[in-house]
Amino acid sequence: MTPPEATGAQAHFRALEALYAAAPINQLFESVLEIPEPGIARIRFQVDARFFHAAGAAHGTSYFKMLDDAAFYAANSLITDRFLLTTQFNLLLTKPLSEGPVVAEGRWVSGQRRVFVAEARLVDASGEEVARGTGTFMRSRIPLASLPGYRSE
């Protein structure tokens, strides 16, 4: 039995998930995006030693990638016509992150027209928050439908 086709917001969420999976950068990161509802995004990552700094924990660039992506997709889940761009992102790293699964949870905070604010947090395998971030995202001139990977069928 074939599942029914997604429509409306659900189709947009599935198209954003496909866009995430198609992004070349995500070939470097074992991760999966899930958008369960408007303004919410979850990305499950697998951190391994390839992302470590010299002291044996995840480098800050990995934290940024995970937090920015989760906040970005939470905000872009509210916009169906344009790709958003990160214009600012603040990080708070509270605990070293070692190998294993981690979840980035993004949530839209404010904004509905041109500029959006969203936040994200990273949770390790034990359920402990290891970092959080807040970003500002702006509408671009890039139509979502023009991007390879964005499929809103």
Tab-separated table of N, CA and C in Angstrom:
chain	number	residue	atom	x	y	z
A	1	MET	N	0.845	-1.183	0.000
A	1	MET	CA	0.000	0.000	0.000
A	1	MET	C	0.889	1.244	0.000
A	2	THR	N	0.625	2.156	-0.901
A	2	THR	CA	1.377	3.396	-1.025
A	2	THR	C	0.791	4.441	-0.086
A	3	PRO	N	1.664	5.120	0.711
A	3	PRO	CA	1.139	6.166	1.602
A	3	PRO	C	0.572	7.310	0.780
A	4	PRO	N	-0.429	8.018	1.319
A	4	PRO	CA	-0.992	9.156	0.594
A	4	PRO	C	0.051	10.251	0.427
A	5	GLU	N	-0.053	11.005	-0.666
A	5	GLU	CA	0.879	12.112	-0.890
A	5	GLU	C	0.632	13.224	0.123
A	6	ALA	N	1.707	13.821	0.562
A	6	ALA	CA	1.599	14.942	1.499
A	6	ALA	C	1.086	16.164	0.750
A	7	THR	N	0.307	16.965	1.426
A	7	THR	CA	-0.200	18.192	0.834
A	7	THR	C	0.066	19.358	1.774
A	8	GLY	N	0.001	20.580	1.245
A	8	GLY	CA	0.132	21.779	2.061
A	8	GLY	C	1.418	21.825	2.856
A	9	ALA	N	1.287	22.104	4.141
A	9	ALA	CA	2.451	22.243	5.015
A	9	ALA	C	3.273	20.961	5.058
A	10	GLN	N	2.615	19.822	5.103
A	10	GLN	CA	3.348	18.552	5.159
A	10	GLN	C	4.209	18.349	3.913
A	11	ALA	N	3.694	18.736	2.744
A	11	ALA	CA	4.477	18.631	1.512
A	11	ALA	C	5.700	19.551	1.590
A	12	HIS	N	5.524	20.741	2.127
A	12	HIS	CA	6.642	21.681	2.291
A	12	HIS	C	7.684	21.095	3.241
A	13	PHE	N	7.235	20.509	4.341
A	13	PHE	CA	8.174	19.923	5.305
A	13	PHE	C	8.973	18.793	4.658
A	14	ARG	N	8.301	17.919	3.904
A	14	ARG	CA	8.994	16.800	3.247
A	14	ARG	C	9.974	17.327	2.204
A	15	ALA	N	9.596	18.419	1.506
A	15	ALA	CA	10.485	19.013	0.500
A	15	ALA	C	11.721	19.618	1.160
A	16	LEU	N	11.555	20.259	2.320
A	16	LEU	CA	12.711	20.789	3.052
A	16	LEU	C	13.601	19.651	3.533
A	17	GLU	N	13.020	18.562	3.988
A	17	GLU	CA	13.805	17.402	4.408
A	17	GLU	C	14.620	16.854	3.232
A	18	ALA	N	14.009	16.822	2.043
A	18	ALA	CA	14.723	16.362	0.840
A	18	ALA	C	15.836	17.344	0.474
A	19	LEU	N	15.579	18.654	0.614
A	19	LEU	CA	16.589	19.671	0.342
A	19	LEU	C	17.789	19.488	1.269
A	20	TYR	N	17.522	19.261	2.541
A	20	TYR	CA	18.592	19.027	3.513
A	20	TYR	C	19.435	17.823	3.091
A	21	ALA	N	18.775	16.730	2.768
A	21	ALA	CA	19.479	15.496	2.391
A	21	ALA	C	20.313	15.688	1.122
A	22	ALA	N	19.865	16.564	0.214
A	22	ALA	CA	20.550	16.773	-1.060
A	22	ALA	C	21.737	17.736	-0.967
A	23	ALA	N	21.849	18.491	0.121
A	23	ALA	CA	22.927	19.479	0.242
A	23	ALA	C	24.284	18.774	0.297
A	24	PRO	N	25.227	19.169	-0.548
A	24	PRO	CA	26.536	18.507	-0.565
A	24	PRO	C	27.224	18.438	0.799
A	25	ILE	N	27.100	19.477	1.629
A	25	ILE	CA	27.742	19.470	2.954
A	25	ILE	C	27.258	18.310	3.803
A	26	ASN	N	26.017	17.897	3.585
A	26	ASN	CA	25.465	16.829	4.423
A	26	ASN	C	25.947	15.435	4.029
A	27	GLN	N	26.772	15.362	2.997
A	27	GLN	CA	27.437	14.095	2.692
A	27	GLN	C	28.570	13.858	3.694
A	28	LEU	N	29.008	14.928	4.345
A	28	LEU	CA	30.083	14.820	5.341
A	28	LEU	C	29.558	14.462	6.732
A	29	PHE	N	28.278	14.684	6.971
A	29	PHE	CA	27.690	14.484	8.283
A	29	PHE	C	26.608	13.422	8.204
A	30	GLU	N	26.716	12.386	9.010
A	30	GLU	CA	25.656	11.384	9.075
A	30	GLU	C	24.521	11.996	9.884
A	31	SER	N	23.451	12.406	9.173
A	31	SER	CA	22.369	13.122	9.847
A	31	SER	C	21.068	12.995	9.075
A	32	VAL	N	19.966	13.175	9.804
A	32	VAL	CA	18.627	13.122	9.213
A	32	VAL	C	17.787	14.241	9.817
A	33	LEU	N	17.122	15.014	8.938
A	33	LEU	CA	16.235	16.100	9.357
A	33	LEU	C	14.801	15.603	9.430
A	34	GLU	N	14.107	16.057	10.455
A	34	GLU	CA	12.670	15.788	10.610
A	34	GLU	C	11.994	17.097	11.000
A	35	ILE	N	10.934	17.467	10.257
A	35	ILE	CA	10.147	18.652	10.593
A	35	ILE	C	8.745	18.157	10.947
A	36	PRO	N	8.436	18.033	12.233
A	36	PRO	CA	7.147	17.475	12.643
A	36	PRO	C	5.978	18.448	12.581
A	37	GLU	N	6.289	19.750	12.688
A	37	GLU	CA	5.228	20.765	12.698
A	37	GLU	C	5.836	22.120	12.378
A	38	PRO	N	5.013	23.111	12.056
A	38	PRO	CA	5.550	24.436	11.738
A	38	PRO	C	6.392	24.996	12.885
A	39	GLY	N	7.574	25.496	12.545
A	39	GLY	CA	8.426	26.140	13.540
A	39	GLY	C	9.265	25.200	14.375
A	40	ILE	N	9.250	23.910	14.066
A	40	ILE	CA	10.024	22.917	14.828
A	40	ILE	C	10.828	22.067	13.850
A	41	ALA	N	12.105	21.843	14.166
A	41	ALA	CA	12.945	20.952	13.362
A	41	ALA	C	13.845	20.152	14.295
A	42	ARG	N	14.041	18.890	13.949
A	42	ARG	CA	14.939	18.012	14.705
A	42	ARG	C	15.906	17.368	13.735
A	43	ILE	N	17.176	17.399	14.085
A	43	ILE	CA	18.174	16.733	13.260
A	43	ILE	C	18.944	15.766	14.143
A	44	ARG	N	18.964	14.525	13.710
A	44	ARG	CA	19.711	13.482	14.414
A	44	ARG	C	21.060	13.319	13.733
A	45	PHE	N	22.122	13.531	14.497
A	45	PHE	CA	23.495	13.444	13.997
A	45	PHE	C	24.212	12.277	14.651
A	46	GLN	N	25.202	11.781	13.954
A	46	GLN	CA	26.110	10.801	14.531
A	46	GLN	C	27.482	11.456	14.552
A	47	VAL	N	28.001	11.734	15.735
A	47	VAL	CA	29.313	12.359	15.876
A	47	VAL	C	30.355	11.257	16.004
A	48	ASP	N	31.440	11.407	15.250
A	48	ASP	CA	32.545	10.453	15.380
A	48	ASP	C	33.862	11.218	15.402
A	49	ALA	N	34.955	10.502	15.530
A	49	ALA	CA	36.274	11.104	15.724
A	49	ALA	C	36.716	11.995	14.568
A	50	ARG	N	36.117	11.887	13.396
A	50	ARG	CA	36.474	12.768	12.273
A	50	ARG	C	36.215	14.235	12.602
A	51	PHE	N	35.339	14.509	13.561
A	51	PHE	CA	34.950	15.877	13.898
A	51	PHE	C	35.646	16.396	15.152
A	52	PHE	N	36.629	15.659	15.657
A	52	PHE	CA	37.298	16.018	16.909
A	52	PHE	C	38.431	17.020	16.697
A	53	HIS	N	38.639	17.855	17.728
A	53	HIS	CA	39.835	18.691	17.788
A	53	HIS	C	40.937	17.876	18.463
A	54	ALA	N	42.079	18.477	18.684
A	54	ALA	CA	43.246	17.751	19.205
A	54	ALA	C	43.026	17.149	20.587
A	55	ALA	N	42.084	17.670	21.369
A	55	ALA	CA	41.849	17.154	22.724
A	55	ALA	C	40.787	16.058	22.763
A	56	GLY	N	40.324	15.587	21.607
A	56	GLY	CA	39.458	14.417	21.572
A	56	GLY	C	37.975	14.646	21.792
A	57	ALA	N	37.463	15.816	21.463
A	57	ALA	CA	36.020	16.093	21.536
A	57	ALA	C	35.628	16.852	20.263
A	58	ALA	N	34.334	16.961	20.033
A	58	ALA	CA	33.850	17.613	18.813
A	58	ALA	C	34.322	19.068	18.732
A	59	HIS	N	34.809	19.460	17.568
A	59	HIS	CA	35.245	20.825	17.306
A	59	HIS	C	34.025	21.746	17.257
A	60	GLY	N	34.206	22.999	17.599
A	60	GLY	CA	33.122	23.967	17.606
A	60	GLY	C	32.402	24.117	16.277
A	61	THR	N	33.104	23.861	15.174
A	61	THR	CA	32.424	23.945	13.872
A	61	THR	C	31.296	22.929	13.775
A	62	SER	N	31.459	21.783	14.411
A	62	SER	CA	30.398	20.765	14.405
A	62	SER	C	29.189	21.243	15.202
A	63	TYR	N	29.428	21.863	16.342
A	63	TYR	CA	28.333	22.416	17.140
A	63	TYR	C	27.554	23.438	16.307
A	64	PHE	N	28.313	24.349	15.660
A	64	PHE	CA	27.667	25.374	14.847
A	64	PHE	C	26.818	24.744	13.748
A	65	LYS	N	27.375	23.790	13.039
A	65	LYS	CA	26.645	23.143	11.939
A	65	LYS	C	25.318	22.581	12.431
A	66	MET	N	25.354	21.849	13.523
A	66	MET	CA	24.152	21.201	14.028
A	66	MET	C	23.119	22.210	14.521
A	67	LEU	N	23.569	23.203	15.280
A	67	LEU	CA	22.646	24.204	15.829
A	67	LEU	C	22.077	25.105	14.741
A	68	ASP	N	22.932	25.573	13.839
A	68	ASP	CA	22.476	26.444	12.755
A	68	ASP	C	21.456	25.722	11.884
A	69	ASP	N	21.734	24.487	11.514
A	69	ASP	CA	20.798	23.740	10.669
A	69	ASP	C	19.435	23.572	11.333
A	70	ALA	N	19.424	23.207	12.598
A	70	ALA	CA	18.149	22.984	13.288
A	70	ALA	C	17.344	24.274	13.401
A	71	ALA	N	18.000	25.362	13.766
A	71	ALA	CA	17.297	26.649	13.870
A	71	ALA	C	16.842	27.128	12.493
A	72	PHE	N	17.713	27.000	11.501
A	72	PHE	CA	17.386	27.412	10.138
A	72	PHE	C	16.139	26.693	9.627
A	73	TYR	N	16.105	25.376	9.747
A	73	TYR	CA	14.965	24.625	9.209
A	73	TYR	C	13.690	24.861	10.019
A	74	ALA	N	13.824	25.142	11.301
A	74	ALA	CA	12.638	25.518	12.079
A	74	ALA	C	12.041	26.803	11.506
A	75	ALA	N	12.901	27.778	11.201
A	75	ALA	CA	12.416	29.042	10.631
A	75	ALA	C	11.921	28.853	9.198
A	76	ASN	N	12.674	28.128	8.363
A	76	ASN	CA	12.280	27.981	6.960
A	76	ASN	C	11.030	27.117	6.800
A	77	SER	N	10.665	26.368	7.842
A	77	SER	CA	9.419	25.588	7.767
A	77	SER	C	8.199	26.506	7.697
A	78	LEU	N	8.364	27.767	8.083
A	78	LEU	CA	7.266	28.738	8.058
A	78	LEU	C	7.169	29.494	6.735
A	79	ILE	N	8.173	29.334	5.874
A	79	ILE	CA	8.255	30.057	4.600
A	79	ILE	C	8.232	29.053	3.467
A	80	THR	N	7.261	29.188	2.569
A	80	THR	CA	7.133	28.210	1.486
A	80	THR	C	7.670	28.690	0.147
A	81	ASP	N	8.032	29.967	0.046
A	81	ASP	CA	8.446	30.469	-1.267
A	81	ASP	C	9.936	30.754	-1.397
A	82	ARG	N	10.627	31.107	-0.325
A	82	ARG	CA	12.022	31.540	-0.408
A	82	ARG	C	12.924	30.768	0.549
A	83	PHE	N	14.181	30.696	0.172
A	83	PHE	CA	15.232	30.129	1.000
A	83	PHE	C	15.677	31.208	1.975
A	84	LEU	N	15.841	30.857	3.231
A	84	LEU	CA	16.351	31.802	4.217
A	84	LEU	C	17.872	31.746	4.254
A	85	LEU	N	18.487	32.814	4.731
A	85	LEU	CA	19.931	32.878	4.912
A	85	LEU	C	20.230	33.226	6.364
A	86	THR	N	21.235	32.591	6.921
A	86	THR	CA	21.678	32.926	8.279
A	86	THR	C	22.423	34.251	8.220
A	87	THR	N	21.999	35.215	9.033
A	87	THR	CA	22.683	36.511	9.075
A	87	THR	C	23.475	36.701	10.362
A	88	GLN	N	23.110	35.949	11.391
A	88	GLN	CA	23.827	36.016	12.666
A	88	GLN	C	23.519	34.739	13.432
A	89	PHE	N	24.516	34.252	14.188
A	89	PHE	CA	24.274	33.085	15.030
A	89	PHE	C	25.173	33.170	16.251
A	90	ASN	N	24.568	33.023	17.440
A	90	ASN	CA	25.308	33.046	18.704
A	90	ASN	C	25.297	31.656	19.314
A	91	LEU	N	26.458	31.221	19.812
A	91	LEU	CA	26.606	29.886	20.382
A	91	LEU	C	26.961	29.937	21.861
A	92	LEU	N	26.474	28.961	22.594
A	92	LEU	CA	26.888	28.732	23.967
A	92	LEU	C	27.197	27.244	24.070
A	93	LEU	N	28.477	26.910	24.223
A	93	LEU	CA	28.914	25.519	24.324
A	93	LEU	C	29.120	25.211	25.805
A	94	THR	N	28.384	24.233	26.324
A	94	THR	CA	28.412	23.992	27.769
A	94	THR	C	29.075	22.685	28.181
A	95	LYS	N	29.302	21.786	27.228
A	95	LYS	CA	29.892	20.497	27.581
A	95	LYS	C	30.580	19.905	26.356
A	96	PRO	N	31.764	19.285	26.549
A	96	PRO	CA	32.406	18.621	25.411
A	96	PRO	C	31.518	17.493	24.884
A	97	LEU	N	31.532	17.340	23.590
A	97	LEU	CA	30.705	16.331	22.929
A	97	LEU	C	31.614	15.250	22.375
A	98	SER	N	31.381	14.010	22.802
A	98	SER	CA	32.188	12.893	22.326
A	98	SER	C	31.425	12.107	21.267
A	99	GLU	N	31.970	10.967	20.875
A	99	GLU	CA	31.337	10.149	19.842
A	99	GLU	C	29.966	9.661	20.288
A	100	GLY	N	29.074	9.556	19.302
A	100	GLY	CA	27.755	9.018	19.581
A	100	GLY	C	26.656	9.855	18.965
A	101	PRO	N	25.423	9.450	19.221
A	101	PRO	CA	24.292	10.184	18.663
A	101	PRO	C	24.043	11.491	19.409
A	102	VAL	N	23.581	12.492	18.669
A	102	VAL	CA	23.213	13.779	19.244
A	102	VAL	C	22.016	14.297	18.451
A	103	VAL	N	21.139	15.006	19.139
A	103	VAL	CA	19.961	15.575	18.487
A	103	VAL	C	20.020	17.088	18.613
A	104	ALA	N	19.840	17.754	17.474
A	104	ALA	CA	19.717	19.213	17.452
A	104	ALA	C	18.226	19.517	17.337
A	105	GLU	N	17.702	20.253	18.297
A	105	GLU	CA	16.278	20.606	18.320
A	105	GLU	C	16.143	22.098	18.055
A	106	GLY	N	15.498	22.444	16.935
A	106	GLY	CA	15.325	23.848	16.564
A	106	GLY	C	13.892	24.299	16.787
A	107	ARG	N	13.732	25.578	17.130
A	107	ARG	CA	12.401	26.136	17.389
A	107	ARG	C	12.384	27.592	16.957
A	108	TRP	N	11.364	27.934	16.150
A	108	TRP	CA	11.139	29.319	15.747
A	108	TRP	C	10.747	30.124	16.979
A	109	VAL	N	11.286	31.350	17.081
A	109	VAL	CA	11.005	32.218	18.215
A	109	VAL	C	10.138	33.401	17.806
A	110	SER	N	10.536	34.111	16.735
A	110	SER	CA	9.778	35.296	16.320
A	110	SER	C	10.083	35.639	14.870
A	111	GLY	N	9.258	36.541	14.333
A	111	GLY	CA	9.413	37.014	12.964
A	111	GLY	C	8.503	36.247	12.021
A	112	GLN	N	7.892	36.974	11.080
A	112	GLN	CA	6.988	36.323	10.136
A	112	GLN	C	7.052	36.913	8.746
A	113	ARG	N	7.850	37.917	8.535
A	113	ARG	CA	7.880	38.552	7.214
A	113	ARG	C	9.258	38.413	6.580
A	114	ARG	N	10.178	39.271	6.973
A	114	ARG	CA	11.497	39.290	6.332
A	114	ARG	C	12.599	38.671	7.196
A	115	VAL	N	12.570	38.923	8.493
A	115	VAL	CA	13.599	38.437	9.407
A	115	VAL	C	12.961	37.514	10.444
A	116	PHE	N	13.639	36.412	10.699
A	116	PHE	CA	13.155	35.399	11.635
A	116	PHE	C	14.226	35.132	12.686
A	117	VAL	N	13.785	34.821	13.895
A	117	VAL	CA	14.688	34.417	14.963
A	117	VAL	C	14.299	33.000	15.363
A	118	ALA	N	15.302	32.153	15.468
A	118	ALA	CA	15.057	30.773	15.905
A	118	ALA	C	16.197	30.360	16.819
A	119	GLU	N	15.909	29.401	17.680
A	119	GLU	CA	16.925	28.898	18.595
A	119	GLU	C	17.029	27.394	18.447
A	120	ALA	N	18.141	26.865	18.927
A	120	ALA	CA	18.336	25.417	18.875
A	120	ALA	C	19.157	24.990	20.078
A	121	ARG	N	19.019	23.724	20.405
A	121	ARG	CA	19.844	23.149	21.465
A	121	ARG	C	20.321	21.788	21.018
A	122	LEU	N	21.487	21.384	21.524
A	122	LEU	CA	22.041	20.066	21.245
A	122	LEU	C	21.894	19.215	22.483
A	123	VAL	N	21.410	18.000	22.270
A	123	VAL	CA	21.205	17.060	23.369
A	123	VAL	C	22.001	15.800	23.053
A	124	ASP	N	22.828	15.367	24.008
A	124	ASP	CA	23.644	14.171	23.771
A	124	ASP	C	22.859	12.894	24.059
A	125	ALA	N	23.509	11.751	23.912
A	125	ALA	CA	22.848	10.455	24.056
A	125	ALA	C	22.278	10.234	25.454
A	126	SER	N	22.838	10.899	26.468
A	126	SER	CA	22.331	10.744	27.832
A	126	SER	C	21.155	11.675	28.119
A	127	GLY	N	20.791	12.512	27.138
A	127	GLY	CA	19.685	13.442	27.318
A	127	GLY	C	20.096	14.786	27.878
A	128	GLU	N	21.397	15.007	28.015
A	128	GLU	CA	21.897	16.252	28.582
A	128	GLU	C	22.146	17.288	27.488
A	129	GLU	N	21.747	18.533	27.753
A	129	GLU	CA	22.035	19.612	26.818
A	129	GLU	C	23.520	19.926	26.866
A	130	VAL	N	24.149	19.995	25.679
A	130	VAL	CA	25.581	20.273	25.610
A	130	VAL	C	25.883	21.618	24.954
A	131	ALA	N	24.879	22.214	24.295
A	131	ALA	CA	25.070	23.514	23.650
A	131	ALA	C	23.718	24.081	23.271
A	132	ARG	N	23.715	25.390	23.052
A	132	ARG	CA	22.509	26.041	22.529
A	132	ARG	C	22.939	27.228	21.691
A	133	GLY	N	22.030	27.670	20.835
A	133	GLY	CA	22.341	28.800	19.975
A	133	GLY	C	21.079	29.518	19.539
A	134	THR	N	21.255	30.760	19.145
A	134	THR	CA	20.153	31.572	18.635
A	134	THR	C	20.624	32.226	17.350
A	135	GLY	N	19.760	32.152	16.331
A	135	GLY	CA	20.129	32.708	15.040
A	135	GLY	C	19.098	33.673	14.493
A	136	THR	N	19.573	34.537	13.614
A	136	THR	CA	18.717	35.446	12.860
A	136	THR	C	18.811	35.025	11.401
A	137	PHE	N	17.659	34.913	10.763
A	137	PHE	CA	17.583	34.420	9.390
A	137	PHE	C	16.764	35.394	8.558
A	138	MET	N	17.217	35.653	7.340
A	138	MET	CA	16.557	36.620	6.468
A	138	MET	C	16.128	35.938	5.169
A	139	ARG	N	14.972	36.378	4.674
A	139	ARG	CA	14.518	35.896	3.364
A	139	ARG	C	15.548	36.251	2.306
A	140	SER	N	15.850	35.313	1.428
A	140	SER	CA	16.727	35.598	0.295
A	140	SER	C	15.864	35.840	-0.933
A	141	ARG	N	16.518	36.056	-2.046
A	141	ARG	CA	15.805	36.168	-3.316
A	141	ARG	C	15.725	34.815	-4.014
A	142	ILE	N	16.221	33.775	-3.386
A	142	ILE	CA	16.304	32.450	-3.996
A	142	ILE	C	14.995	31.695	-3.785
A	143	PRO	N	14.270	31.400	-4.860
A	143	PRO	CA	13.036	30.615	-4.706
A	143	PRO	C	13.370	29.183	-4.273
A	144	LEU	N	12.669	28.676	-3.264
A	144	LEU	CA	12.891	27.304	-2.837
A	144	LEU	C	12.723	26.333	-3.993
A	145	ALA	N	11.708	26.553	-4.810
A	145	ALA	CA	11.411	25.637	-5.907
A	145	ALA	C	12.538	25.555	-6.934
A	146	SER	N	13.457	26.526	-6.936
A	146	SER	CA	14.561	26.511	-7.896
A	146	SER	C	15.754	25.689	-7.410
A	147	LEU	N	15.723	25.239	-6.175
A	147	LEU	CA	16.881	24.559	-5.587
A	147	LEU	C	16.830	23.057	-5.841
A	148	PRO	N	17.975	22.502	-6.287
A	148	PRO	CA	18.029	21.046	-6.479
A	148	PRO	C	17.761	20.349	-5.150
A	149	GLY	N	16.886	19.401	-5.148
A	149	GLY	CA	16.568	18.670	-3.926
A	149	GLY	C	15.241	19.067	-3.319
A	150	TYR	N	14.809	20.319	-3.510
A	150	TYR	CA	13.528	20.745	-2.952
A	150	TYR	C	12.415	20.171	-3.816
A	151	ARG	N	11.735	19.197	-3.275
A	151	ARG	CA	10.656	18.535	-4.020
A	151	ARG	C	9.367	18.660	-3.228
A	152	SER	N	8.433	19.405	-3.737
A	152	SER	CA	7.169	19.618	-3.014
A	152	SER	C	6.014	18.859	-3.666
A	153	GLU	N	6.310	17.654	-4.167
A	153	GLU	CA	5.227	16.897	-4.802
A	153	GLU	C	4.242	16.365	-3.807
